[in-house]
Short mmCIF file of C-alpha atoms and ligand atoms in Angstrom, two decimals:
data_model
loop_
_atom_site.label_atom_id
_atom_site.label_comp_id
_atom_site.label_asym_id
_atom_site.label_seq_id
_atom_site.Cartn_x
_atom_site.Cartn_y
_atom_site.Cartn_z
CA MET A 27 -3.10 -6.72 -15.77
CA ASN A 28 -2.87 -2.94 -16.19
CA VAL A 29 -1.89 -1.51 -12.80
CA GLY A 30 -2.28 2.19 -12.01
CA ILE A 31 -0.26 3.35 -9.02
CA ILE A 32 -1.26 6.57 -7.24
CA GLY A 33 2.06 7.70 -5.82
CA SER A 34 5.73 8.13 -6.67
CA GLY A 35 7.52 7.33 -3.38
CA ASP A 36 9.41 4.24 -2.18
CA VAL A 37 6.30 2.04 -2.00
CA ALA A 38 5.08 3.05 -5.46
CA LYS A 39 8.52 2.35 -6.93
CA ALA A 40 8.99 -0.99 -5.13
CA LEU A 41 5.55 -2.30 -6.08
CA SER A 42 5.84 -1.03 -9.66
CA SER A 43 9.09 -3.00 -10.10
CA GLY A 44 7.30 -6.05 -8.70
CA PHE A 45 4.35 -5.69 -11.06
CA LEU A 46 6.66 -5.17 -14.07
CA GLN A 47 8.80 -8.13 -13.02
CA HIS A 48 5.70 -10.32 -12.81
CA GLY A 49 4.49 -9.38 -16.30
CA HIS A 50 1.97 -6.62 -15.56
CA GLN A 51 1.77 -3.18 -17.22
CA VAL A 52 2.30 -0.22 -14.89
CA MET A 53 1.54 3.51 -14.87
CA LEU A 54 2.90 5.54 -11.95
CA GLY A 55 0.80 8.56 -11.00
CA THR A 56 2.34 11.77 -9.72
CA ARG A 57 1.69 15.50 -9.67
CA GLU A 58 5.31 16.05 -10.77
CA ALA A 59 6.48 13.69 -13.53
CA ALA A 60 9.99 15.23 -13.68
CA LYS A 61 10.90 13.61 -10.35
CA LEU A 62 10.52 10.17 -11.95
CA ALA A 63 13.07 10.71 -14.76
CA ASP A 64 15.53 8.20 -13.22
CA TRP A 65 12.76 5.67 -12.57
CA SER A 66 11.73 5.99 -16.23
CA LYS A 67 15.26 5.25 -17.43
CA GLU A 68 15.48 2.20 -15.16
CA ASN A 69 11.96 0.99 -16.08
CA PRO A 70 11.53 1.69 -19.80
CA LYS A 71 8.33 -0.39 -19.91
CA GLY A 72 6.72 1.64 -17.11
CA GLN A 73 4.57 4.66 -17.89
CA ILE A 74 4.07 7.93 -15.98
CA GLY A 75 0.92 10.02 -15.78
CA SER A 76 -1.19 12.16 -13.48
CA PHE A 77 -3.05 10.55 -10.55
CA ALA A 78 -6.19 10.55 -12.75
CA ALA A 79 -4.40 9.04 -15.75
CA ALA A 80 -2.91 6.27 -13.59
CA ALA A 81 -6.29 5.51 -11.99
CA LYS A 82 -7.96 5.41 -15.40
CA PHE A 83 -5.19 3.17 -16.80
CA GLY A 84 -5.45 0.63 -13.98
CA GLU A 85 -7.73 -2.39 -14.01
CA LEU A 86 -6.15 -2.67 -10.58
CA VAL A 87 -5.25 0.53 -8.68
CA VAL A 88 -2.67 0.90 -5.89
CA LEU A 89 -2.80 3.80 -3.43
CA ALA A 90 0.72 4.63 -2.17
CA VAL A 91 0.72 8.16 -0.75
CA LYS A 92 1.20 9.70 2.68
CA GLY A 93 -1.85 8.79 4.77
CA SER A 94 -2.77 12.39 5.60
CA VAL A 95 -3.17 13.20 1.87
CA ALA A 96 -4.81 9.91 0.81
CA VAL A 97 -8.26 11.47 0.40
CA ALA A 98 -6.83 14.46 -1.49
CA ALA A 99 -4.83 12.19 -3.81
CA LEU A 100 -7.87 10.02 -4.57
CA ARG A 101 -9.97 13.11 -5.26
CA LEU A 102 -7.33 14.11 -7.83
CA ALA A 103 -7.49 10.54 -9.21
CA GLU A 104 -11.29 11.06 -9.55
CA ALA A 105 -13.93 8.74 -8.13
CA SER A 106 -15.18 7.79 -11.60
CA ASN A 107 -11.74 6.32 -12.45
CA LEU A 108 -11.89 4.13 -9.33
CA ALA A 109 -15.49 2.93 -9.55
CA GLY A 110 -15.83 -0.86 -9.64
CA LYS A 111 -12.06 -1.37 -9.34
CA THR A 112 -9.92 -3.10 -6.73
CA VAL A 113 -7.80 -0.49 -4.93
CA ILE A 114 -4.88 -1.83 -2.88
CA ASP A 115 -4.47 0.59 0.03
CA THR A 116 -0.86 0.55 1.26
CA SER A 117 -1.18 3.75 3.27
CA ASN A 118 -0.99 4.29 7.02
CA PRO A 119 -2.65 7.09 9.02
CA ILE A 120 0.64 8.39 10.44
CA ASP A 121 0.40 11.73 12.20
CA ASP A 122 3.00 14.46 11.66
CA ALA A 123 3.86 14.44 15.40
CA ALA A 124 7.17 12.73 16.25
CA PRO A 125 7.16 9.09 17.43
CA SER A 126 7.22 8.56 21.20
CA ASN A 127 9.98 6.08 22.25
CA GLY A 128 9.82 4.64 18.73
CA VAL A 129 6.00 4.41 18.65
CA LEU A 130 4.38 6.28 15.76
CA LYS A 131 1.40 8.55 16.39
CA TYR A 132 -1.75 7.99 14.29
CA PHE A 133 -4.48 10.48 13.40
CA THR A 134 -7.14 7.73 13.63
CA SER A 135 -8.48 6.06 16.78
CA LEU A 136 -8.85 2.30 17.42
CA ASP A 137 -12.56 2.65 16.49
CA ASP A 138 -11.76 3.98 13.01
CA SER A 139 -9.25 3.44 10.23
CA LEU A 140 -7.99 5.21 7.15
CA LEU A 141 -9.27 2.39 4.94
CA GLU A 142 -12.81 2.83 6.28
CA ARG A 143 -12.63 6.60 5.67
CA LEU A 144 -11.53 5.98 2.07
CA GLN A 145 -14.20 3.30 1.55
CA ARG A 146 -16.89 5.70 2.86
CA GLU A 147 -15.84 8.55 0.54
CA PHE A 148 -15.16 6.43 -2.58
CA ALA A 149 -18.01 3.97 -2.07
CA ALA A 150 -17.92 2.46 -5.57
CA ALA A 151 -14.26 1.39 -5.28
CA HIS A 152 -13.26 -1.90 -3.64
CA PHE A 153 -10.50 -1.10 -1.15
CA VAL A 154 -8.23 -3.84 0.15
CA LYS A 155 -5.65 -3.08 2.82
CA ALA A 156 -2.29 -4.69 1.99
CA PHE A 157 1.46 -4.02 2.02
CA ASN A 158 1.08 -1.48 4.88
CA SER A 159 2.92 -3.50 7.54
CA VAL A 160 6.29 -4.16 5.92
CA GLY A 161 9.06 -1.93 4.55
CA SER A 162 9.15 -1.21 0.84
CA ALA A 163 12.45 -3.13 0.45
CA CYS A 164 10.71 -6.38 1.46
CA MET A 165 7.43 -6.00 -0.43
CA VAL A 166 8.38 -8.06 -3.48
CA ASN A 167 9.97 -11.54 -3.32
CA PRO A 168 10.65 -11.30 0.45
CA LYS A 169 13.40 -13.58 1.75
CA PHE A 170 13.53 -14.33 5.49
CA LYS A 171 15.34 -17.06 7.45
CA GLY A 172 12.04 -17.71 9.27
CA GLY A 173 10.24 -18.64 6.03
CA GLN A 174 7.46 -17.10 4.01
CA PRO A 175 5.99 -14.00 5.73
CA THR A 176 2.27 -13.29 6.12
CA MET A 177 0.47 -10.28 4.68
CA PHE A 178 -2.67 -9.34 6.59
CA ILE A 179 -5.41 -8.01 4.32
CA CYS A 180 -9.01 -6.86 4.72
CA GLY A 181 -11.79 -5.26 2.71
CA ASN A 182 -15.50 -5.52 2.03
CA ASP A 183 -15.37 -7.11 -1.43
CA ASP A 184 -14.43 -10.80 -1.67
CA ALA A 185 -13.58 -10.70 -5.39
CA ALA A 186 -11.22 -7.76 -4.81
CA LYS A 187 -9.52 -9.65 -1.96
CA LYS A 188 -9.13 -12.68 -4.26
CA THR A 189 -7.38 -10.46 -6.83
CA VAL A 190 -5.04 -9.06 -4.16
CA SER A 191 -4.34 -12.50 -2.75
CA GLY A 192 -3.32 -13.61 -6.29
CA ILE A 193 -0.88 -10.69 -6.50
CA LEU A 194 0.48 -11.56 -3.04
CA ASP A 195 1.05 -15.17 -4.21
CA GLN A 196 3.01 -13.84 -7.19
CA PHE A 197 5.05 -11.52 -4.96
CA GLY A 198 5.95 -14.39 -2.58
CA TRP A 199 3.59 -13.78 0.37
CA GLU A 200 1.18 -15.94 2.35
CA THR A 201 -2.13 -14.08 2.75
CA ALA A 202 -4.21 -13.87 5.94
CA ASP A 203 -7.66 -12.43 5.20
CA MET A 204 -8.85 -10.71 8.37
CA GLY A 205 -12.34 -9.90 7.06
CA LYS A 206 -14.18 -6.67 6.36
CA ALA A 207 -13.07 -3.04 6.32
CA GLU A 208 -13.21 -2.68 10.13
CA ALA A 209 -10.27 -5.09 10.42
CA ALA A 210 -8.09 -2.24 9.13
CA ARG A 211 -8.38 -0.82 12.69
CA ALA A 212 -6.11 -3.72 13.70
CA ILE A 213 -4.01 -4.05 10.51
CA GLU A 214 -3.00 -0.39 10.21
CA PRO A 215 -1.38 -0.32 13.70
CA LEU A 216 0.83 -3.28 12.68
CA CYS A 217 2.93 -0.61 10.97
CA MET A 218 3.52 0.99 14.39
CA LEU A 219 4.75 -2.34 15.73
CA TRP A 220 6.84 -3.01 12.61
CA CYS A 221 8.61 0.37 12.91
CA ILE A 222 9.59 0.14 16.61
CA PRO A 223 12.79 -1.96 16.07
CA GLY A 224 13.65 0.44 13.25
CA PHE A 225 13.37 3.60 15.33
CA LEU A 226 15.00 2.03 18.44
CA ARG A 227 17.75 -0.14 16.89
CA ASN A 228 17.84 0.80 13.18
CA ASP A 229 16.54 -2.73 12.43
CA TRP A 230 14.20 -2.55 9.45
CA LYS A 231 14.50 -6.12 8.10
CA HIS A 232 11.64 -8.19 9.44
CA ALA A 233 8.06 -9.15 8.63
CA PHE A 234 5.10 -10.73 10.41
CA LYS A 235 4.14 -14.40 10.24
CA LEU A 236 0.88 -15.92 11.48
CA LEU A 237 1.44 -19.34 13.07
CA SER A 238 -1.26 -21.88 13.70
N1 NAP B 13 7.96 3.63 2.93
C1 NAP B 13 7.67 2.39 3.33
O1 NAP B 13 8.55 1.51 3.43
C2 NAP B 13 6.23 2.04 3.65
C3 NAP B 13 5.91 0.72 3.99
C4 NAP B 13 4.58 0.38 4.21
C5 NAP B 13 3.58 1.34 4.07
N2 NAP B 13 3.93 2.62 3.76
C6 NAP B 13 2.85 3.59 3.56
O2 NAP B 13 2.71 3.76 2.17
C7 NAP B 13 2.37 5.10 1.84
C8 NAP B 13 3.40 5.63 0.84
O3 NAP B 13 4.66 5.72 1.46
P1 NAP B 13 5.96 6.23 0.65
O4 NAP B 13 7.04 6.24 1.65
O5 NAP B 13 6.13 5.44 -0.59
O6 NAP B 13 5.59 7.67 0.15
P2 NAP B 13 5.22 9.04 0.91
O7 NAP B 13 6.43 9.87 0.97
O8 NAP B 13 4.51 8.75 2.18
O9 NAP B 13 4.18 9.67 -0.13
C9 NAP B 13 4.61 10.10 -1.37
C10 NAP B 13 3.43 10.42 -2.24
O10 NAP B 13 2.53 11.30 -1.57
C11 NAP B 13 2.03 12.20 -2.53
N3 NAP B 13 1.62 13.46 -1.90
C12 NAP B 13 2.32 14.19 -0.99
N4 NAP B 13 1.61 15.32 -0.67
C13 NAP B 13 0.48 15.28 -1.41
C14 NAP B 13 -0.66 16.14 -1.52
N5 NAP B 13 -0.76 17.25 -0.79
N6 NAP B 13 -1.65 15.77 -2.36
C15 NAP B 13 -1.57 14.64 -3.09
N7 NAP B 13 -0.52 13.78 -3.02
C16 NAP B 13 0.49 14.11 -2.21
C17 NAP B 13 3.21 12.45 -3.45
O11 NAP B 13 2.69 12.86 -4.68
P3 NAP B 13 3.62 13.42 -5.87
O12 NAP B 13 4.14 12.23 -6.56
O13 NAP B 13 2.68 14.22 -6.69
O14 NAP B 13 4.69 14.25 -5.20
C18 NAP B 13 3.87 11.09 -3.52
O15 NAP B 13 3.38 10.35 -4.60
C19 NAP B 13 2.34 5.86 3.16
O16 NAP B 13 1.00 5.99 3.58
C20 NAP B 13 3.14 4.98 4.12
O17 NAP B 13 2.68 5.08 5.47
C21 NAP B 13 5.21 2.99 3.55
#
């Protein structure tokens, strides 16, 4: 698959390596290509473009930017380049205010989520929340003593969720589909929980697992 990634940070780089490793074609999108010179040398098969070029390139699109600029980044990517496509939303609505005793502050409430805001503005795209509740170092081929971790996903379009679940299988995850877009109100705060041991004890190596 051609995968267009909107973003150039740790998540964009980690997922792009995963997609390349699993045989997909990747274009990373950034407003400043020069910052990806090292990435380009390390990933000669990967391409670099603007946000719009990456979105246009992708049959599958990944959003991997700071939550507070997610709408702005997707506007630069252009709605017409996202229409009808699956968009994996890795972002979290983290506020700029400092964490309180290790607990991040969000700019959304529990009756709203970033994914729903994006879905409302870019109505023709099929957003699926995924990869938001684990650190970038563990996103691809995760290895934990406790076994295969679970990725919680949600979104309104079943076909898009099937595509994302296929990618998660390739990347070594078990998928738990939590339903429609509103479920992002519960999935996005998992990042707050995931970060607490990191902020309090510098422990960043863990993931969630759903037991039944
Ligand atoms: N880091 C992790 O381990 C992790 C894990 C799970 C989820 N997440 C979530 O994943 C998302 C990406 O995280 P990250 O750490 O990889 O990167 P990040 O530092 O949060 O974001 C970097 C990206 O934001 C873009 N950006 C910054 N300001 C912008 C603006 N004003 N307009 C448009 N784009 C702008 C940058 O674009 P340019 O390339 O043009 O500079 C860059 O591509 C975040 O929402 C984060 O909460 C992160």
